[in-house]
Amino acid sequence: MTPTRTAPIESPWIRRYQPAPADGVTLVCFPHAGGSATSFHALSRALAGRLDVVAVQYPGRQDRHREPAFEDLHELADAAFDAVVEAVGTDRPLALFGHSMGASVAFEVAARLEQRAGVTPVSLFVSGRRAPSRHRSEDLHRKGDDALLREIRALDGTAQAALDDEDIVRMFLPSLRADYKAIERYRSAPGAAVGCPVVALTGDNDPKTTVEEARAWQEHTTGPFDLRVFGGGHFYVSEQTDAVAEVLATRLGVAGVG
């Protein structure tokens, strides 16, 4: 029997939902704007037994809803970097996966791992987000609640029942607005790049990211780059979890193992 890690991680920032191999790669996952660590339940389950999948829980949501959400993505990345180093450690290979806003956070955390901890991730997976050098004029965080909710409905990434529940909406709107402020104001340092391999993943019908905007991530690594395009919109991962899991597993050398 393969030894496993089953104990929860003692950190408000990090969640582990499945038993994990006692050695091998840890995949750290970063959620989208308004999202929480639980958005990676399905991906964690698809990779169970092959990778140690952990998910980052940002302040301002679920069990951390009383904590103020970050409004600056660089500050969020600083705090997430500290949490990953402290709670996950750097004694085993690390890979990072981020979706939408989480892709930008994962990129900044990868850069901090290289620059501050001397650790090069084995791979950085950036999903559903255009490259930092590709900007759009967006100012949704300055608009009213109805505009934010219309955006979330249009992207189809949140259960309709949750959006129809006023108490739930009232609870998550502050963190959602903070996240949108953070990502809409985010700018990477000029020429920012990581040294680790980067794999960009995107849906072919994503209104937030074109295939070419995803391909531009190639400019932000001095290592190998690959682009994988899936059928679907902004939240294609929820529809193609198994296919995405196989891309991750293959890239990290654990395809078919488990």
Short mmCIF file of C-alpha atoms in Angstrom, two decimals:
data_model
loop_
_atom_site.label_atom_id
_atom_site.label_comp_id
_atom_site.label_asym_id
_atom_site.label_seq_id
_atom_site.Cartn_x
_atom_site.Cartn_y
_atom_site.Cartn_z
CA MET A 1 0.00 0.00 0.00
CA THR A 2 1.31 3.43 -0.95
CA PRO A 3 1.93 5.68 2.09
CA THR A 4 -0.39 8.68 2.15
CA ARG A 5 -0.79 12.06 3.79
CA THR A 6 -4.23 12.40 5.33
CA ALA A 7 -3.86 15.00 8.08
CA PRO A 8 -5.35 18.44 7.49
CA ILE A 9 -2.92 21.31 7.20
CA GLU A 10 -3.00 23.61 10.21
CA SER A 11 -3.37 26.90 8.35
CA PRO A 12 -6.36 29.13 7.61
CA TRP A 13 -4.90 29.51 4.10
CA ILE A 14 -4.52 25.91 2.97
CA ARG A 15 -7.01 23.05 2.47
CA ARG A 16 -6.37 19.40 1.61
CA TYR A 17 -9.49 17.46 0.63
CA GLN A 18 -8.11 14.05 -0.39
CA PRO A 19 -5.52 11.63 0.99
CA ALA A 20 -2.26 12.35 -0.81
CA PRO A 21 0.92 10.46 -1.66
CA ALA A 22 3.50 10.78 1.09
CA ASP A 23 6.08 11.91 -1.45
CA GLY A 24 6.07 13.41 -4.92
CA VAL A 25 4.64 16.71 -6.18
CA THR A 26 2.36 19.05 -4.26
CA LEU A 27 -0.03 20.98 -6.51
CA VAL A 28 -1.09 24.29 -4.95
CA CYS A 29 -4.34 25.66 -6.43
CA PHE A 30 -5.46 29.31 -6.42
CA PRO A 31 -9.16 30.20 -6.91
CA HIS A 32 -10.87 32.70 -9.21
CA ALA A 33 -12.31 36.07 -8.14
CA GLY A 34 -15.08 35.44 -5.64
CA GLY A 35 -14.04 31.80 -5.44
CA SER A 36 -12.95 29.65 -2.54
CA ALA A 37 -10.76 26.63 -1.94
CA THR A 38 -13.78 24.34 -2.36
CA SER A 39 -13.88 25.18 -6.08
CA PHE A 40 -11.04 22.64 -6.39
CA HIS A 41 -12.92 19.73 -4.80
CA ALA A 42 -13.54 18.01 -8.13
CA LEU A 43 -9.99 18.53 -9.44
CA SER A 44 -8.57 17.26 -6.16
CA ARG A 45 -10.74 14.15 -6.40
CA ALA A 46 -9.70 13.54 -10.02
CA LEU A 47 -6.02 13.64 -9.00
CA ALA A 48 -6.37 11.74 -5.72
CA GLY A 49 -3.62 9.21 -5.19
CA ARG A 50 -1.39 10.81 -7.82
CA LEU A 51 -0.69 14.30 -6.52
CA ASP A 52 -0.94 16.06 -3.18
CA VAL A 53 -3.51 18.67 -4.20
CA VAL A 54 -3.98 21.57 -1.78
CA ALA A 55 -6.13 24.64 -2.32
CA VAL A 56 -5.64 28.19 -1.10
CA GLN A 57 -8.43 29.80 0.91
CA TYR A 58 -8.29 33.57 0.52
CA PRO A 59 -9.53 35.77 3.39
CA GLY A 60 -13.07 37.07 3.11
CA ARG A 61 -14.94 33.88 2.18
CA GLN A 62 -16.54 30.84 3.79
CA ASP A 63 -14.91 30.16 7.17
CA ARG A 64 -12.76 33.29 6.69
CA HIS A 65 -15.68 35.57 5.82
CA ARG A 66 -15.05 37.85 8.82
CA GLU A 67 -11.56 38.68 7.57
CA PRO A 68 -11.20 41.55 5.10
CA ALA A 69 -10.41 40.46 1.56
CA PHE A 70 -7.29 41.84 -0.11
CA GLU A 71 -7.84 44.66 -2.59
CA ASP A 72 -4.28 44.55 -3.94
CA LEU A 73 -3.13 41.46 -5.79
CA HIS A 74 0.55 41.94 -4.93
CA GLU A 75 -0.32 42.05 -1.22
CA LEU A 76 -2.47 38.94 -1.65
CA ALA A 77 0.43 37.18 -3.38
CA ASP A 78 2.81 38.19 -0.57
CA ALA A 79 0.51 36.69 2.05
CA ALA A 80 -0.20 33.57 -0.02
CA PHE A 81 3.53 33.04 -0.59
CA ASP A 82 4.19 33.22 3.15
CA ALA A 83 1.35 30.75 3.82
CA VAL A 84 2.56 28.26 1.20
CA VAL A 85 6.13 28.33 2.51
CA GLU A 86 5.01 27.96 6.13
CA ALA A 87 2.15 25.47 5.77
CA VAL A 88 3.10 23.45 2.69
CA GLY A 89 6.87 23.81 2.83
CA THR A 90 9.49 23.65 0.13
CA ASP A 91 11.03 20.28 0.96
CA ARG A 92 9.21 18.54 -1.89
CA PRO A 93 8.50 19.59 -5.50
CA LEU A 94 5.86 22.27 -5.89
CA ALA A 95 3.59 22.97 -8.85
CA LEU A 96 1.08 25.82 -8.96
CA PHE A 97 -2.33 25.96 -10.67
CA GLY A 98 -4.43 29.13 -10.78
CA HIS A 99 -7.72 29.83 -12.51
CA SER A 100 -8.78 33.31 -13.67
CA MET A 101 -7.62 35.77 -10.98
CA GLY A 102 -5.93 32.78 -9.37
CA ALA A 103 -3.66 32.45 -12.42
CA SER A 104 -2.24 35.91 -11.74
CA VAL A 105 -1.86 35.13 -8.03
CA ALA A 106 -0.13 31.84 -8.86
CA PHE A 107 2.25 33.64 -11.25
CA GLU A 108 3.20 36.17 -8.58
CA VAL A 109 3.65 33.43 -5.96
CA ALA A 110 5.84 31.45 -8.38
CA ALA A 111 7.99 34.55 -8.89
CA ARG A 112 8.30 35.00 -5.12
CA LEU A 113 9.24 31.35 -4.64
CA GLU A 114 12.06 31.79 -7.15
CA GLN A 115 13.22 35.19 -5.94
CA ARG A 116 12.75 34.93 -2.17
CA ALA A 117 12.94 31.22 -1.38
CA GLY A 118 15.26 30.02 -4.12
CA VAL A 119 12.67 27.44 -5.16
CA THR A 120 11.73 26.90 -8.80
CA PRO A 121 8.30 25.29 -9.20
CA VAL A 122 8.28 22.21 -11.40
CA SER A 123 5.44 23.79 -13.37
CA LEU A 124 3.07 26.75 -13.34
CA PHE A 125 -0.40 26.18 -14.80
CA VAL A 126 -2.31 29.37 -15.65
CA SER A 127 -5.94 28.86 -16.56
CA GLY A 128 -8.64 31.15 -17.90
CA ARG A 129 -6.58 34.32 -17.64
CA ARG A 130 -4.80 36.48 -20.17
CA ALA A 131 -1.09 37.11 -19.77
CA PRO A 132 -0.03 39.97 -17.46
CA SER A 133 1.23 41.94 -20.47
CA ARG A 134 -2.22 41.88 -22.11
CA HIS A 135 -4.47 44.53 -20.59
CA ARG A 136 -8.15 45.32 -21.04
CA SER A 137 -9.90 48.41 -19.79
CA GLU A 138 -12.02 47.07 -16.94
CA ASP A 139 -13.58 48.93 -14.04
CA LEU A 140 -16.36 46.67 -12.86
CA HIS A 141 -15.34 46.98 -9.22
CA ARG A 142 -16.46 50.62 -9.29
CA LYS A 143 -19.97 49.74 -10.46
CA GLY A 144 -23.01 48.74 -8.46
CA ASP A 145 -23.90 45.36 -7.03
CA ASP A 146 -26.26 44.59 -9.92
CA ALA A 147 -23.44 44.98 -12.43
CA LEU A 148 -21.21 42.61 -10.47
CA LEU A 149 -23.97 40.04 -10.19
CA ARG A 150 -24.75 40.28 -13.92
CA GLU A 151 -21.09 39.55 -14.63
CA ILE A 152 -21.12 36.48 -12.38
CA ARG A 153 -24.34 35.20 -13.94
CA ALA A 154 -22.97 35.68 -17.45
CA LEU A 155 -19.80 33.72 -16.66
CA ASP A 156 -21.93 30.86 -15.31
CA GLY A 157 -19.48 29.90 -12.61
CA THR A 158 -21.73 30.23 -9.54
CA ALA A 159 -24.76 28.12 -8.73
CA GLN A 160 -27.98 29.95 -9.61
CA ALA A 161 -29.49 29.06 -6.23
CA ALA A 162 -26.67 30.91 -4.46
CA LEU A 163 -27.21 34.01 -6.59
CA ASP A 164 -30.93 33.95 -5.77
CA ASP A 165 -30.28 33.82 -2.01
CA GLU A 166 -30.01 37.36 -0.64
CA ASP A 167 -28.19 36.27 2.52
CA ILE A 168 -25.53 34.41 0.53
CA VAL A 169 -25.15 37.30 -1.91
CA ARG A 170 -24.81 39.79 0.95
CA MET A 171 -22.06 37.62 2.46
CA PHE A 172 -19.91 37.17 -0.65
CA LEU A 173 -20.34 40.54 -2.39
CA PRO A 174 -17.65 42.37 -0.36
CA SER A 175 -14.98 39.77 -1.15
CA LEU A 176 -16.13 39.59 -4.77
CA ARG A 177 -15.79 43.36 -5.16
CA ALA A 178 -12.39 43.31 -3.46
CA ASP A 179 -11.22 40.55 -5.79
CA TYR A 180 -12.37 42.45 -8.86
CA LYS A 181 -10.61 45.56 -7.61
CA ALA A 182 -7.43 43.56 -7.07
CA ILE A 183 -7.40 41.91 -10.49
CA GLU A 184 -8.60 44.91 -12.48
CA ARG A 185 -5.88 47.12 -10.98
CA TYR A 186 -3.19 44.46 -11.15
CA ARG A 187 -0.08 45.19 -13.19
CA SER A 188 2.98 42.95 -13.18
CA ALA A 189 6.47 44.39 -13.03
CA PRO A 190 7.82 45.33 -16.48
CA GLY A 191 9.28 42.26 -18.14
CA ALA A 192 8.11 40.01 -15.32
CA ALA A 193 8.91 36.37 -15.98
CA VAL A 194 9.46 33.13 -14.12
CA GLY A 195 12.06 30.50 -14.88
CA CYS A 196 9.78 27.50 -14.45
CA PRO A 197 7.80 25.82 -17.25
CA VAL A 198 4.43 27.48 -17.89
CA VAL A 199 1.35 25.78 -19.29
CA ALA A 200 -1.54 28.06 -20.25
CA LEU A 201 -5.00 26.50 -20.37
CA THR A 202 -8.09 28.22 -21.72
CA GLY A 203 -11.57 27.65 -23.05
CA ASP A 204 -12.13 28.35 -26.74
CA ASN A 205 -15.24 30.41 -25.96
CA ASP A 206 -14.03 32.37 -22.93
CA PRO A 207 -15.23 36.00 -23.01
CA LYS A 208 -12.53 36.99 -20.53
CA THR A 209 -9.54 35.52 -22.39
CA THR A 210 -8.87 34.93 -26.07
CA VAL A 211 -6.59 32.12 -27.21
CA GLU A 212 -4.00 34.70 -28.29
CA GLU A 213 -4.15 36.45 -24.92
CA ALA A 214 -3.53 33.08 -23.27
CA ARG A 215 -0.69 32.32 -25.69
CA ALA A 216 1.01 35.55 -24.58
CA TRP A 217 1.94 33.86 -21.30
CA GLN A 218 4.88 32.56 -23.33
CA GLU A 219 6.44 36.00 -22.87
CA HIS A 220 6.45 35.52 -19.09
CA THR A 221 8.69 32.49 -18.77
CA THR A 222 12.28 31.79 -19.66
CA GLY A 223 11.47 28.08 -19.48
CA PRO A 224 9.36 25.81 -21.70
CA PHE A 225 5.83 26.90 -22.63
CA ASP A 226 2.75 25.09 -23.83
CA LEU A 227 -0.83 26.12 -24.59
CA ARG A 228 -3.82 23.81 -24.20
CA VAL A 229 -7.24 24.87 -25.51
CA PHE A 230 -10.42 23.16 -24.31
CA GLY A 231 -13.97 23.47 -25.50
CA GLY A 232 -15.98 25.75 -23.25
CA GLY A 233 -16.25 29.15 -21.66
CA HIS A 234 -14.62 30.83 -18.71
CA PHE A 235 -15.36 27.96 -16.33
CA TYR A 236 -14.50 25.18 -18.78
CA VAL A 237 -12.62 23.39 -15.96
CA SER A 238 -15.87 22.45 -14.21
CA GLU A 239 -17.11 20.78 -17.41
CA GLN A 240 -13.81 19.12 -18.34
CA THR A 241 -12.29 18.35 -14.95
CA ASP A 242 -11.03 14.90 -15.93
CA ALA A 243 -9.38 16.16 -19.12
CA VAL A 244 -7.70 19.01 -17.25
CA ALA A 245 -6.58 16.60 -14.53
CA GLU A 246 -4.93 14.39 -17.15
CA VAL A 247 -3.02 17.36 -18.59
CA LEU A 248 -1.74 18.20 -15.12
CA ALA A 249 -0.92 14.60 -14.29
CA THR A 250 0.92 14.06 -17.58
CA ARG A 251 2.95 17.25 -17.20
CA LEU A 252 3.87 16.29 -13.65
CA GLY A 253 4.79 12.73 -14.55
CA VAL A 254 2.02 10.87 -12.75
CA ALA A 255 -0.40 10.04 -15.59
CA GLY A 256 -2.04 6.69 -15.09
CA VAL A 257 -0.66 6.29 -11.59
CA GLY A 258 -2.90 5.95 -8.58
#
